[in-house]
Amino acid sequence: MKLTLETLYKDHDNLRRVLCLLEKLLIDIYRGYSENYLMLQRILIYIQDYPSHIHHPAEYAVFSTISREGGSNNKFHEDVNTLMEDHSEIDVIIRTALEAMKPKPVSAHPDTAGIADKLSILITRERSHLMFEEINIYPYIAEHLSSEDWENISALIPDYDDPIFGDKVRKEYELIIEAL
């Protein structure tokens, strides 16, 4: 797949769709409806795996290219450092939420209120992160990378298919695409 800025935007749009579903499930939890832990777990695993294995490495290749080609804008580099910290912090939030969904020895059921709080934090944090990238990082990328740069970056990125929004939905994510 050829990496472009539009590809990165599309990844964000797809993640926003998944976050909307996660928010709907969160609201159901707060309203006392039954929890769908399998769906919640699959969403969290997707939000954790796809960005960390595909989207973020693609972004890092872009950032590296800009740095190599003399991108000396201090604000851009500070913003990239902020993003790196965000990626790590969001990953910790996701792992904590997944851990909270496991039944505890003293109870056969997970702590619903604790899970809901963690999901709320994740949704807010992830949306803020996406906005930060699109307001502060992506416009700079659009100004500083040529078509040739994108071709070179694409050559570094292995072909990938989004496991939910790609040509073929992976089996473990079918319930998510059905719910969307």
N, CA, C and O atoms as a DFTB+ gen file, in Angstrom:
720 C
 N C O
     1  1       0.847      -1.180       0.000
     2  2       0.000       0.000       0.000
     3  2       0.886       1.234       0.000
     4  3       1.868       1.314       0.738
     5  1       0.532       2.170      -0.820
     6  2       1.283       3.410      -0.885
     7  2       0.851       4.309       0.277
     8  3      -0.327       4.626       0.438
     9  1       1.831       4.703       1.071
    10  2       1.551       5.582       2.201
    11  2       1.460       7.021       1.708
    12  3       2.325       7.497       0.973
    13  1       0.414       7.693       2.119
    14  2       0.225       9.112       1.831
    15  2      -0.344       9.763       3.083
    16  3      -0.739       9.081       4.028
    17  1      -0.380      11.058       3.077
    18  2      -1.015      11.763       4.186
    19  2      -2.491      11.381       4.262
    20  3      -3.054      11.272       5.351
    21  1      -3.108      11.180       3.115
    22  2      -4.516      10.773       3.092
    23  2      -4.705       9.416       3.775
    24  3      -5.719       9.183       4.433
    25  1      -3.727       8.527       3.616
    26  2      -3.793       7.225       4.287
    27  2      -3.783       7.409       5.796
    28  3      -4.538       6.753       6.512
    29  1      -2.931       8.298       6.275
    30  2      -2.861       8.554       7.715
    31  2      -4.175       9.173       8.210
    32  3      -4.671       8.809       9.276
    33  1      -4.733      10.105       7.436
    34  2      -6.029      10.678       7.803
    35  2      -7.121       9.604       7.835
    36  3      -7.963       9.589       8.733
    37  1      -7.096       8.718       6.857
    38  2      -8.102       7.655       6.807
    39  2      -7.990       6.752       8.040
    40  3      -9.005       6.345       8.606
    41  1      -6.768       6.442       8.450
    42  2      -6.583       5.667       9.683
    43  2      -7.233       6.380      10.866
    44  3      -7.887       5.749      11.696
    45  1      -7.049       7.687      10.936
    46  2      -7.660       8.464      12.019
    47  2      -9.176       8.409      11.943
    48  3      -9.848       8.230      12.959
    49  1      -9.714       8.563      10.743
    50  2     -11.171       8.515      10.578
    51  2     -11.721       7.154      11.001
    52  3     -12.758       7.074      11.660
    53  1     -11.025       6.092      10.621
    54  2     -11.451       4.745      11.012
    55  2     -11.381       4.565      12.523
    56  3     -12.280       3.981      13.127
    57  1     -10.322       5.063      13.123
    58  2     -10.202       4.963      14.575
    59  2     -11.323       5.750      15.254
    60  3     -11.863       5.309      16.269
    61  1     -11.671       6.898      14.708
    62  2     -12.781       7.667      15.278
    63  2     -14.087       6.880      15.228
    64  3     -14.888       6.948      16.160
    65  1     -14.303       6.135      14.147
    66  2     -15.510       5.298      14.052
    67  2     -15.515       4.258      15.172
    68  3     -16.545       4.020      15.803
    69  1     -14.371       3.649      15.410
    70  2     -14.272       2.643      16.469
    71  2     -14.454       3.304      17.838
    72  3     -15.080       2.727      18.727
    73  1     -13.913       4.501      18.008
    74  2     -14.087       5.219      19.279
    75  2     -15.555       5.562      19.519
    76  3     -16.013       5.538      20.661
    77  1     -16.292       5.878      18.464
    78  2     -17.731       6.136      18.618
    79  2     -18.454       4.890      19.105
    80  3     -19.332       4.978      19.965
    81  1     -18.099       3.742      18.570
    82  2     -18.691       2.485      19.039
    83  2     -18.302       2.233      20.489
    84  3     -19.139       1.831      21.297
    85  1     -17.048       2.466      20.819
    86  2     -16.595       2.291      22.200
    87  2     -17.367       3.227      23.135
    88  3     -17.743       2.839      24.241
    89  1     -17.596       4.450      22.685
    90  2     -18.349       5.400      23.498
    91  2     -19.789       4.931      23.699
    92  3     -20.342       5.079      24.789
    93  1     -20.393       4.371      22.665
    94  2     -21.750       3.838      22.796
    95  2     -21.774       2.723      23.843
    96  3     -22.674       2.679      24.682
    97  1     -20.797       1.834      23.796
    98  2     -20.725       0.753      24.786
    99  2     -20.481       1.307      26.183
   100  3     -21.014       0.787      27.163
   101  1     -19.688       2.346      26.273
   102  2     -19.439       3.000      27.560
   103  2     -20.731       3.598      28.122
   104  3     -21.027       3.444      29.307
   105  1     -21.482       4.264      27.284
   106  2     -22.757       4.842      27.724
   107  2     -23.691       3.730      28.194
   108  3     -24.386       3.886      29.198
   109  1     -23.711       2.613      27.476
   110  2     -24.521       1.466      27.905
   111  2     -24.115       1.005      29.302
   112  3     -24.974       0.669      30.118
   113  1     -22.820       0.989      29.580
   114  2     -22.344       0.583      30.908
   115  2     -22.867       1.561      31.954
   116  3     -23.409       1.144      32.977
   117  1     -22.709       2.866      31.703
   118  2     -23.169       3.873      32.656
   119  2     -24.685       3.825      32.868
   120  3     -25.168       4.139      33.956
   121  1     -25.421       3.439      31.850
   122  2     -26.882       3.362      31.956
   123  2     -27.351       2.051      32.567
   124  3     -28.545       1.855      32.795
   125  1     -26.405       1.154      32.833
   126  2     -26.760      -0.103      33.496
   127  2     -27.180      -1.221      32.572
   128  3     -27.678      -2.252      33.024
   129  1     -26.983      -1.024      31.266
   130  2     -27.300      -2.097      30.325
   131  2     -26.212      -3.154      30.423
   132  3     -25.158      -2.917      31.013
   133  1     -26.464      -4.296      29.854
   134  2     -25.479      -5.371      29.970
   135  2     -24.194      -4.991      29.239
   136  3     -24.207      -4.345      28.191
   137  1     -23.094      -5.418      29.835
   138  2     -21.784      -5.129      29.267
   139  2     -21.443      -6.193      28.236
   140  3     -21.737      -7.373      28.425
   141  1     -20.834      -5.773      27.168
   142  2     -20.367      -6.694      26.143
   143  2     -18.837      -6.717      26.225
   144  3     -18.140      -6.037      25.472
   145  1     -18.343      -7.529      27.169
   146  2     -16.900      -7.534      27.417
   147  2     -16.104      -8.034      26.221
   148  3     -14.996      -7.556      25.978
   149  1     -16.646      -8.983      25.473
   150  2     -15.930      -9.469      24.301
   151  2     -15.742      -8.341      23.291
   152  3     -14.646      -8.152      22.763
   153  1     -16.804      -7.598      23.025
   154  2     -16.712      -6.473      22.093
   155  2     -15.725      -5.427      22.627
   156  3     -14.886      -4.921      21.882
   157  1     -15.833      -5.112      23.908
   158  2     -14.924      -4.129      24.503
   159  2     -13.472      -4.578      24.356
   160  3     -12.608      -3.788      23.976
   161  1     -13.208      -5.846      24.657
   162  2     -11.844      -6.362      24.552
   163  2     -11.341      -6.296      23.118
   164  3     -10.204      -5.890      22.876
   165  1     -12.173      -6.689      22.172
   166  2     -11.741      -6.667      20.764
   167  2     -11.445      -5.239      20.309
   168  3     -10.480      -5.003      19.582
   169  1     -12.271      -4.297      20.734
   170  2     -12.035      -2.897      20.377
   171  2     -10.710      -2.427      20.966
   172  3      -9.908      -1.801      20.273
   173  1     -10.482      -2.721      22.220
   174  2      -9.238      -2.287      22.865
   175  2      -8.019      -2.922      22.206
   176  3      -6.996      -2.266      22.014
   177  1      -8.133      -4.191      21.863
   178  2      -7.008      -4.864      21.207
   179  2      -6.739      -4.224      19.847
   180  3      -5.583      -4.015      19.477
   181  1      -7.796      -3.914      19.104
   182  2      -7.613      -3.237      17.819
   183  2      -6.953      -1.867      18.016
   184  3      -5.999      -1.527      17.316
   185  1      -7.464      -1.086      18.968
   186  2      -6.927       0.254      19.212
   187  2      -5.468       0.178      19.657
   188  3      -4.694       1.107      19.428
   189  1      -5.107      -0.907      20.279
   190  2      -3.727      -1.083      20.723
   191  2      -2.842      -1.618      19.589
   192  3      -1.764      -1.080      19.338
   193  1      -3.291      -2.658      18.915
   194  2      -2.438      -3.356      17.951
   195  2      -2.259      -2.623      16.626
   196  3      -1.129      -2.442      16.173
   197  1      -3.344      -2.203      16.004
   198  2      -3.212      -1.605      14.681
   199  2      -2.338      -0.349      14.709
   200  3      -1.409      -0.245      13.908
   201  1      -2.602       0.599      15.593
   202  2      -1.719       1.768      15.610
   203  2      -0.270       1.420      15.953
   204  3       0.652       1.927      15.313
   205  1      -0.057       0.564      16.949
   206  2       1.321       0.322      17.367
   207  2       2.118      -0.493      16.353
   208  3       3.339      -0.356      16.286
   209  1       1.457      -1.334      15.565
   210  2       2.177      -2.153      14.593
   211  2       2.188      -1.567      13.183
   212  3       3.078      -1.880      12.393
   213  1       1.217      -0.725      12.860
   214  2       1.108      -0.224      11.491
   215  2       1.151       1.310      11.432
   216  3       2.050       1.890      10.823
   217  1       0.186       1.946      12.059
   218  2       0.036       3.403      11.915
   219  2       1.218       4.168      12.510
   220  3       1.789       5.030      11.842
   221  1       1.588       3.872      13.732
   222  2       2.682       4.612      14.362
   223  2       4.023       4.389      13.658
   224  3       4.758       5.355      13.455
   225  1       4.370       3.156      13.280
   226  2       5.625       3.011      12.522
   227  2       5.623       3.806      11.214
   228  3       6.662       4.325      10.804
   229  1       4.467       3.903      10.561
   230  2       4.376       4.717       9.351
   231  2       4.639       6.182       9.693
   232  3       5.376       6.866       8.984
   233  1       4.038       6.657      10.772
   234  2       4.286       8.042      11.200
   235  2       5.757       8.246      11.544
   236  3       6.340       9.267      11.181
   237  1       6.360       7.292      12.236
   238  2       7.763       7.427      12.621
   239  2       8.660       7.511      11.389
   240  3       9.651       8.241      11.389
   241  1       8.315       6.766      10.343
   242  2       9.080       6.839       9.099
   243  2       8.961       8.240       8.490
   244  3       9.933       8.782       7.965
   245  1       7.777       8.808       8.567
   246  2       7.564      10.168       8.072
   247  2       8.389      11.163       8.890
   248  3       9.081      12.013       8.329
   249  1       8.311      11.054      10.214
   250  2       9.057      11.976      11.084
   251  2      10.558      11.865      10.838
   252  3      11.270      12.869      10.810
   253  1      11.022      10.649      10.662
   254  2      12.442      10.410      10.421
   255  2      12.884      11.047       9.106
   256  3      13.963      11.636       9.030
   257  1      12.062      10.931       8.085
   258  2      12.385      11.519       6.784
   259  2      12.472      13.036       6.898
   260  3      13.389      13.651       6.354
   261  1      11.537      13.627       7.591
   262  2      11.565      15.086       7.754
   263  2      12.814      15.500       8.515
   264  3      13.469      16.473       8.142
   265  1      13.153      14.777       9.572
   266  2      14.350      15.114      10.357
   267  2      15.616      14.971       9.522
   268  3      16.507      15.817       9.596
   269  1      15.703      13.899       8.723
   270  2      16.876      13.646       7.886
   271  2      17.054      14.724       6.829
   272  3      18.174      15.076       6.459
   273  1      15.942      15.235       6.355
   274  2      16.011      16.218       5.279
   275  2      16.128      17.646       5.812
   276  3      15.908      18.614       5.084
   277  1      16.470      17.757       7.068
   278  2      16.761      19.078       7.617
   279  2      15.594      19.786       8.247
   280  3      15.639      21.000       8.446
   281  1      14.562      19.063       8.560
   282  2      13.440      19.686       9.250
   283  2      13.889      20.142      10.630
   284  3      13.897      19.358      11.579
   285  1      14.255      21.390      10.734
   286  2      14.832      21.878      11.983
   287  2      13.853      22.714      12.800
   288  3      14.269      23.420      13.718
   289  1      12.601      22.649      12.493
   290  2      11.591      23.401      13.217
   291  2      11.467      22.836      14.624
   292  3      11.024      21.702      14.804
   293  1      11.855      23.624      15.619
   294  2      11.848      23.148      17.015
   295  2      10.451      22.783      17.488
   296  3      10.281      21.795      18.202
   297  1       9.445      23.566      17.101
   298  2       8.078      23.260      17.529
   299  2       7.640      21.904      16.984
   300  3       7.012      21.119      17.695
   301  1       7.970      21.628      15.722
   302  2       7.617      20.338      15.136
   303  2       8.251      19.202      15.946
   304  3       7.581      18.219      16.264
   305  1       9.513      19.332      16.272
   306  2      10.200      18.280      17.025
   307  2       9.628      18.138      18.443
   308  3       9.526      17.028      18.964
   309  1       9.266      19.238      19.048
   310  2       8.619      19.179      20.369
   311  2       7.263      18.486      20.255
   312  3       6.903      17.667      21.102
   313  1       6.519      18.816      19.211
   314  2       5.216      18.183      18.998
   315  2       5.361      16.685      18.747
   316  3       4.556      15.895      19.240
   317  1       6.373      16.290      17.990
   318  2       6.621      14.863      17.753
   319  2       6.955      14.171      19.073
   320  3       6.478      13.065      19.329
   321  1       7.762      14.806      19.903
   322  2       8.072      14.217      21.217
   323  2       6.810      14.066      22.059
   324  3       6.648      13.065      22.757
   325  1       5.929      15.038      21.999
   326  2       4.649      14.950      22.699
   327  2       3.853      13.752      22.187
   328  3       3.261      13.012      22.973
   329  1       3.841      13.565      20.876
   330  2       3.123      12.425      20.286
   331  2       3.693      11.101      20.758
   332  3       2.948      10.171      21.066
   333  1       5.003      11.016      20.813
   334  2       5.643       9.774      21.264
   335  2       5.220       9.456      22.697
   336  3       4.918       8.310      23.028
   337  1       5.203      10.474      23.531
   338  2       4.760      10.286      24.913
   339  2       3.287       9.869      24.943
   340  3       2.902       8.983      25.706
   341  1       2.471      10.514      24.109
   342  2       1.049      10.155      24.018
   343  2       0.881       8.691      23.639
   344  3       0.085       7.976      24.248
   345  1       1.621       8.249      22.645
   346  2       1.515       6.858      22.203
   347  2       1.780       5.910      23.365
   348  3       1.055       4.932      23.552
   349  1       2.805       6.195      24.137
   350  2       3.138       5.340      25.287
   351  2       2.063       5.403      26.366
   352  3       1.662       4.376      26.914
   353  1       1.602       6.606      26.666
   354  2       0.594       6.768      27.709
   355  2      -0.732       6.116      27.318
   356  3      -1.381       5.487      28.153
   357  1      -1.132       6.261      26.076
   358  2      -2.379       5.649      25.612
   359  2      -2.272       4.134      25.667
   360  3      -3.233       3.455      26.027
   361  1      -1.112       3.601      25.314
   362  2      -0.902       2.155      25.397
   363  2      -1.065       1.661      26.834
   364  3      -1.647       0.600      27.058
   365  1      -0.564       2.408      27.797
   366  2      -0.711       2.036      29.214
   367  2      -2.186       2.076      29.613
   368  3      -2.655       1.186      30.324
   369  1      -2.912       3.079      29.174
   370  2      -4.344       3.187      29.482
   371  2      -5.091       1.973      28.925
   372  3      -5.944       1.399      29.603
   373  1      -4.771       1.590      27.703
   374  2      -5.434       0.434      27.091
   375  2      -5.117      -0.836      27.870
   376  3      -6.017      -1.617      28.178
   377  1      -3.846      -1.046      28.190
   378  2      -3.470      -2.255      28.950
   379  2      -4.178      -2.294      30.298
   380  3      -4.613      -3.356      30.743
   381  1      -4.296      -1.141      30.948
   382  2      -4.978      -1.064      32.241
   383  2      -6.457      -1.414      32.088
   384  3      -7.022      -2.128      32.916
   385  1      -7.074      -0.909      31.030
   386  2      -8.497      -1.211      30.781
   387  2      -8.685      -2.697      30.493
   388  3      -9.626      -3.309      30.996
   389  1      -7.803      -3.278      29.692
   390  2      -7.899      -4.716      29.409
   391  2      -7.727      -5.534      30.684
   392  3      -8.433      -6.520      30.898
   393  1      -6.801      -5.128      31.515
   394  2      -6.569      -5.827      32.784
   395  2      -7.791      -5.716      33.692
   396  3      -8.141      -6.668      34.391
   397  1      -8.433      -4.559      33.678
   398  2      -9.613      -4.343      34.522
   399  2     -10.783      -5.238      34.102
   400  3     -11.663      -5.528      34.911
   401  1     -10.794      -5.669      32.857
   402  2     -11.892      -6.517      32.376
   403  2     -11.765      -7.970      32.805
   404  3     -12.709      -8.748      32.667
   405  1     -10.620      -8.328      33.316
   406  2     -10.456      -9.710      33.777
   407  2     -11.192      -9.882      35.103
   408  3     -11.118      -9.013      35.972
   409  1     -11.900     -10.996      35.259
   410  2     -12.560     -11.242      36.543
   411  2     -11.533     -11.321      37.674
   412  3     -10.422     -11.816      37.488
   413  1     -11.920     -10.830      38.832
   414  2     -11.040     -10.846      40.000
   415  2     -11.328     -12.090      40.838
   416  3     -12.441     -12.614      40.803
   417  1     -10.337     -12.567      41.591
   418  2     -10.539     -13.772      42.405
   419  2     -11.717     -13.676      43.376
   420  3     -12.384     -14.677      43.637
   421  1     -11.976     -12.491      43.907
   422  2     -13.061     -12.339      44.873
   423  2     -14.422     -12.164      44.212
   424  3     -15.455     -12.208      44.881
   425  1     -14.418     -11.967      42.896
   426  2     -15.673     -11.750      42.176
   427  2     -15.597     -12.432      40.818
   428  3     -14.542     -12.468      40.184
   429  1     -16.706     -12.960      40.392
   430  2     -16.757     -13.600      39.076
   431  2     -16.896     -12.559      37.969
   432  3     -16.775     -12.886      36.788
   433  1     -17.148     -11.310      38.346
   434  2     -17.372     -10.255      37.359
   435  2     -16.338      -9.151      37.524
   436  3     -15.906      -8.854      38.638
   437  1     -15.952      -8.554      36.425
   438  2     -15.040      -7.409      36.497
   439  2     -15.705      -6.211      37.169
   440  3     -16.929      -6.161      37.292
   441  1     -14.904      -5.262      37.596
   442  2     -15.374      -4.026      38.218
   443  2     -15.887      -3.089      37.121
   444  3     -15.103      -2.396      36.473
   445  1     -17.201      -3.076      36.920
   446  2     -17.806      -2.320      35.831
   447  2     -17.509      -0.828      35.928
   448  3     -17.178      -0.198      34.923
   449  1     -17.621      -0.260      37.113
   450  2     -17.368       1.179      37.274
   451  2     -15.915       1.508      36.947
   452  3     -15.637       2.517      36.298
   453  1     -14.999       0.672      37.386
   454  2     -13.581       0.888      37.097
   455  2     -13.291       0.804      35.609
   456  3     -12.516       1.591      35.066
   457  1     -13.924      -0.158      34.962
   458  2     -13.748      -0.305      33.515
   459  2     -14.297       0.923      32.803
   460  3     -13.647       1.474      31.914
   461  1     -15.481       1.347      33.189
   462  2     -16.107       2.510      32.554
   463  2     -15.229       3.751      32.697
   464  3     -15.071       4.518      31.747
   465  1     -14.665       3.943      33.871
   466  2     -13.785       5.100      34.078
   467  2     -12.562       5.038      33.167
   468  3     -12.165       6.049      32.586
   469  1     -11.969       3.861      33.043
   470  2     -10.790       3.703      32.189
   471  2     -11.140       3.925      30.714
   472  3     -10.363       4.533      29.977
   473  1     -12.293       3.438      30.287
   474  2     -12.718       3.637      28.904
   475  2     -12.979       5.115      28.623
   476  3     -12.642       5.619      27.552
   477  1     -13.574       5.796      29.581
   478  2     -13.834       7.223      29.425
   479  2     -12.526       7.999      29.259
   480  3     -12.420       8.876      28.402
   481  1     -11.549       7.672      30.074
   482  2     -10.227       8.311      29.978
   483  2      -9.604       8.020      28.613
   484  3      -9.055       8.916      27.971
   485  1      -9.691       6.768      28.176
   486  2      -9.113       6.383      26.895
   487  2      -9.756       7.138      25.734
   488  3      -9.051       7.663      24.872
   489  1     -11.066       7.198      25.704
   490  2     -11.769       7.873      24.608
   491  2     -11.363       9.343      24.545
   492  3     -11.052       9.863      23.474
   493  1     -11.368       9.998      25.686
   494  2     -10.999      11.415      25.737
   495  2      -9.554      11.619      25.301
   496  3      -9.255      12.518      24.515
   497  1      -8.677      10.794      25.808
   498  2      -7.238      10.907      25.513
   499  2      -6.958      10.634      24.039
   500  3      -6.184      11.350      23.403
   501  1      -7.588       9.599      23.502
   502  2      -7.353       9.229      22.101
   503  2      -7.871      10.312      21.163
   504  3      -7.199      10.655      20.190
   505  1      -9.044      10.850      21.437
   506  2      -9.586      11.913      20.583
   507  2      -8.697      13.153      20.625
   508  3      -8.436      13.779      19.597
   509  1      -8.244      13.493      21.806
   510  2      -7.348      14.638      21.963
   511  2      -6.050      14.417      21.182
   512  3      -5.535      15.331      20.538
   513  1      -5.543      13.209      21.250
   514  2      -4.311      12.857      20.535
   515  2      -4.492      13.005      19.021
   516  3      -3.638      13.584      18.349
   517  1      -5.579      12.494      18.493
   518  2      -5.835      12.584      17.059
   519  2      -5.946      14.040      16.608
   520  3      -5.402      14.418      15.570
   521  1      -6.645      14.845      17.385
   522  2      -6.777      16.270      17.061
   523  2      -5.418      16.960      17.086
   524  3      -5.104      17.753      16.199
   525  1      -4.614      16.658      18.100
   526  2      -3.286      17.266      18.214
   527  2      -2.463      16.966      16.965
   528  3      -1.824      17.857      16.406
   529  1      -2.483      15.698      16.529
   530  2      -1.727      15.331      15.328
   531  2      -2.225      16.102      14.103
   532  3      -1.430      16.630      13.326
   533  1      -3.531      16.157      13.946
   534  2      -4.084      16.765      12.742
   535  2      -3.954      18.290      12.726
   536  3      -3.924      18.898      11.656
   537  1      -3.878      18.897      13.883
   538  2      -3.738      20.351      13.952
   539  2      -2.267      20.774      13.924
   540  3      -1.914      21.761      13.279
   541  1      -1.412      20.024      14.626
   542  2      -0.024      20.457      14.806
   543  2       1.007      19.733      13.936
   544  3       2.028      20.318      13.576
   545  1       0.755      18.485      13.601
   546  2       1.768      17.688      12.909
   547  2       1.481      17.534      11.418
   548  3       2.346      17.814      10.588
   549  1       0.292      17.099      11.080
   550  2       0.005      16.769       9.686
   551  2       0.128      17.951       8.727
   552  3       0.608      17.758       7.609
   553  1      -0.280      19.167       9.105
   554  2      -0.064      20.290       8.179
   555  2       1.426      20.529       7.886
   556  3       1.800      20.861       6.761
   557  1       2.262      20.357       8.906
   558  2       3.715      20.520       8.705
   559  2       4.226      19.450       7.747
   560  3       5.037      19.730       6.864
   561  1       3.745      18.221       7.929
   562  2       4.136      17.126       7.038
   563  2       3.718      17.451       5.605
   564  3       4.496      17.260       4.671
   565  1       2.497      17.937       5.433
   566  2       1.987      18.248       4.093
   567  2       2.863      19.283       3.392
   568  3       3.057      19.216       2.179
   569  1       3.389      20.236       4.150
   570  2       4.221      21.293       3.577
   571  2       5.637      20.829       3.254
   572  3       6.281      21.390       2.367
   573  1       6.132      19.812       3.959
   574  2       7.556      19.483       3.871
   575  2       7.897      18.176       3.168
   576  3       9.076      17.865       3.000
   577  1       6.912      17.414       2.759
   578  2       7.221      16.169       2.055
   579  2       6.747      16.240       0.614
   580  3       5.624      16.655       0.325
   581  1       7.617      15.831      -0.266
   582  2       7.295      15.801      -1.698
   583  2       6.717      14.436      -2.060
   584  3       6.710      13.512      -1.246
   585  1       6.240      14.328      -3.277
   586  2       5.754      13.033      -3.778
   587  2       6.871      11.998      -3.730
   588  3       6.638      10.835      -3.401
   589  1       8.069      12.425      -4.057
   590  2       9.218      11.515      -4.012
   591  2       9.477      11.045      -2.579
   592  3       9.776       9.872      -2.354
   593  1       9.364      11.954      -1.616
   594  2       9.530      11.561      -0.208
   595  2       8.517      10.488       0.170
   596  3       8.857       9.498       0.819
   597  1       7.271      10.697      -0.242
   598  2       6.223       9.718       0.086
   599  2       6.516       8.367      -0.568
   600  3       6.284       7.321       0.038
   601  1       7.021       8.388      -1.793
   602  2       7.398       7.140      -2.470
   603  2       8.493       6.422      -1.684
   604  3       8.425       5.210      -1.480
   605  1       9.501       7.175      -1.247
   606  2      10.607       6.582      -0.482
   607  2      10.129       6.029       0.854
   608  3      10.559       4.957       1.279
   609  1       9.250       6.754       1.508
   610  2       8.713       6.295       2.794
   611  2       7.882       5.032       2.572
   612  3       7.986       4.076       3.339
   613  1       7.060       5.031       1.522
   614  2       6.223       3.858       1.227
   615  2       7.062       2.613       1.013
   616  3       6.648       1.513       1.376
   617  1       8.236       2.779       0.426
   618  2       9.119       1.630       0.184
   619  2       9.629       1.034       1.507
   620  3       9.998      -0.139       1.565
   621  1       9.643       1.847       2.552
   622  2      10.118       1.374       3.857
   623  2       9.034       0.672       4.662
   624  3       9.328      -0.091       5.582
   625  1       7.785       0.934       4.311
   626  2       6.655       0.419       5.076
   627  2       6.144      -0.852       4.402
   628  3       5.842      -0.846       3.209
   629  1       6.048      -1.935       5.161
   630  2       5.498      -3.150       4.544
   631  2       4.025      -2.956       4.191
   632  3       3.306      -2.199       4.845
   633  1       3.597      -3.654       3.147
   634  2       2.183      -3.615       2.792
   635  2       1.361      -4.097       3.978
   636  3       1.744      -5.028       4.685
   637  1       0.244      -3.454       4.176
   638  2      -0.617      -3.843       5.283
   639  2      -2.058      -3.654       4.888
   640  3      -2.392      -2.930       3.950
   641  1      -2.889      -4.325       5.631
   642  2      -4.323      -4.211       5.425
   643  2      -4.948      -4.021       6.799
   644  3      -4.714      -4.816       7.710
   645  1      -5.727      -2.988       6.944
   646  2      -6.395      -2.757       8.220
   647  2      -7.281      -3.965       8.521
   648  3      -8.085      -4.360       7.677
   649  1      -7.144      -4.565       9.723
   650  2      -7.893      -5.788      10.023
   651  2      -9.402      -5.594      10.173
   652  3     -10.147      -6.573      10.220
   653  1      -9.854      -4.358      10.246
   654  2     -11.294      -4.076      10.289
   655  2     -11.744      -3.405       9.003
   656  3     -12.742      -3.811       8.408
   657  1     -11.015      -2.381       8.567
   658  2     -11.456      -1.552       7.449
   659  2     -10.774      -1.883       6.133
   660  3     -10.995      -1.205       5.130
   661  1      -9.951      -2.915       6.130
   662  2      -9.266      -3.321       4.909
   663  2     -10.168      -4.149       4.007
   664  3     -11.380      -4.219       4.205
   665  1      -9.551      -4.771       3.018
   666  2     -10.303      -5.577       2.060
   667  2     -10.965      -6.789       2.698
   668  3     -12.039      -7.213       2.273
   669  1     -10.323      -7.341       3.714
   670  2     -10.864      -8.529       4.377
   671  2     -10.837      -8.309       5.890
   672  3      -9.779      -8.072       6.474
   673  1     -12.016      -8.392       6.515
   674  2     -12.122      -8.214       7.963
   675  2     -11.635      -9.486       8.638
   676  3     -12.101     -10.584       8.335
   677  1     -10.680      -9.320       9.568
   678  2     -10.210     -10.493      10.305
   679  2     -11.332     -11.009      11.187
   680  3     -12.117     -10.239      11.742
   681  1     -11.390     -12.324      11.304
   682  2     -12.480     -13.007      12.001
   683  2     -12.737     -12.427      13.401
   684  3     -13.889     -12.218      13.781
   685  1     -11.682     -12.171      14.157
   686  2     -11.868     -11.688      15.528
   687  2     -12.481     -10.290      15.596
   688  3     -12.921      -9.850      16.658
   689  1     -12.507      -9.591      14.450
   690  2     -13.059      -8.242      14.435
   691  2     -14.411      -8.158      13.716
   692  3     -14.948      -7.062      13.558
   693  1     -14.961      -9.275      13.284
   694  2     -16.223      -9.251      12.563
   695  2     -17.351      -8.627      13.374
   696  3     -18.187      -7.909      12.825
   697  1     -17.380      -8.897      14.687
   698  2     -18.449      -8.324      15.501
   699  2     -18.353      -6.800      15.571
   700  3     -19.369      -6.126      15.741
   701  1     -17.151      -6.255      15.442
   702  2     -16.993      -4.803      15.460
   703  2     -17.555      -4.208      14.169
   704  3     -18.337      -3.258      14.210
   705  1     -17.165      -4.756      13.044
   706  2     -17.638      -4.199      11.770
   707  2     -19.152      -4.342      11.661
   708  3     -19.818      -3.478      11.092
   709  1     -19.688      -5.413      12.196
   710  2     -21.155      -5.587      12.195
   711  2     -21.826      -4.518      13.044
   712  3     -22.905      -4.038      12.697
   713  1     -21.201      -4.143      14.147
   714  2     -21.777      -3.139      15.043
   715  2     -21.634      -1.732      14.495
   716  3     -22.396      -0.836      14.860
   717  1     -20.657      -1.536      13.618
   718  2     -20.458      -0.203      13.033
   719  2     -21.502       0.030      11.952
   720  3     -21.518       1.091      11.328
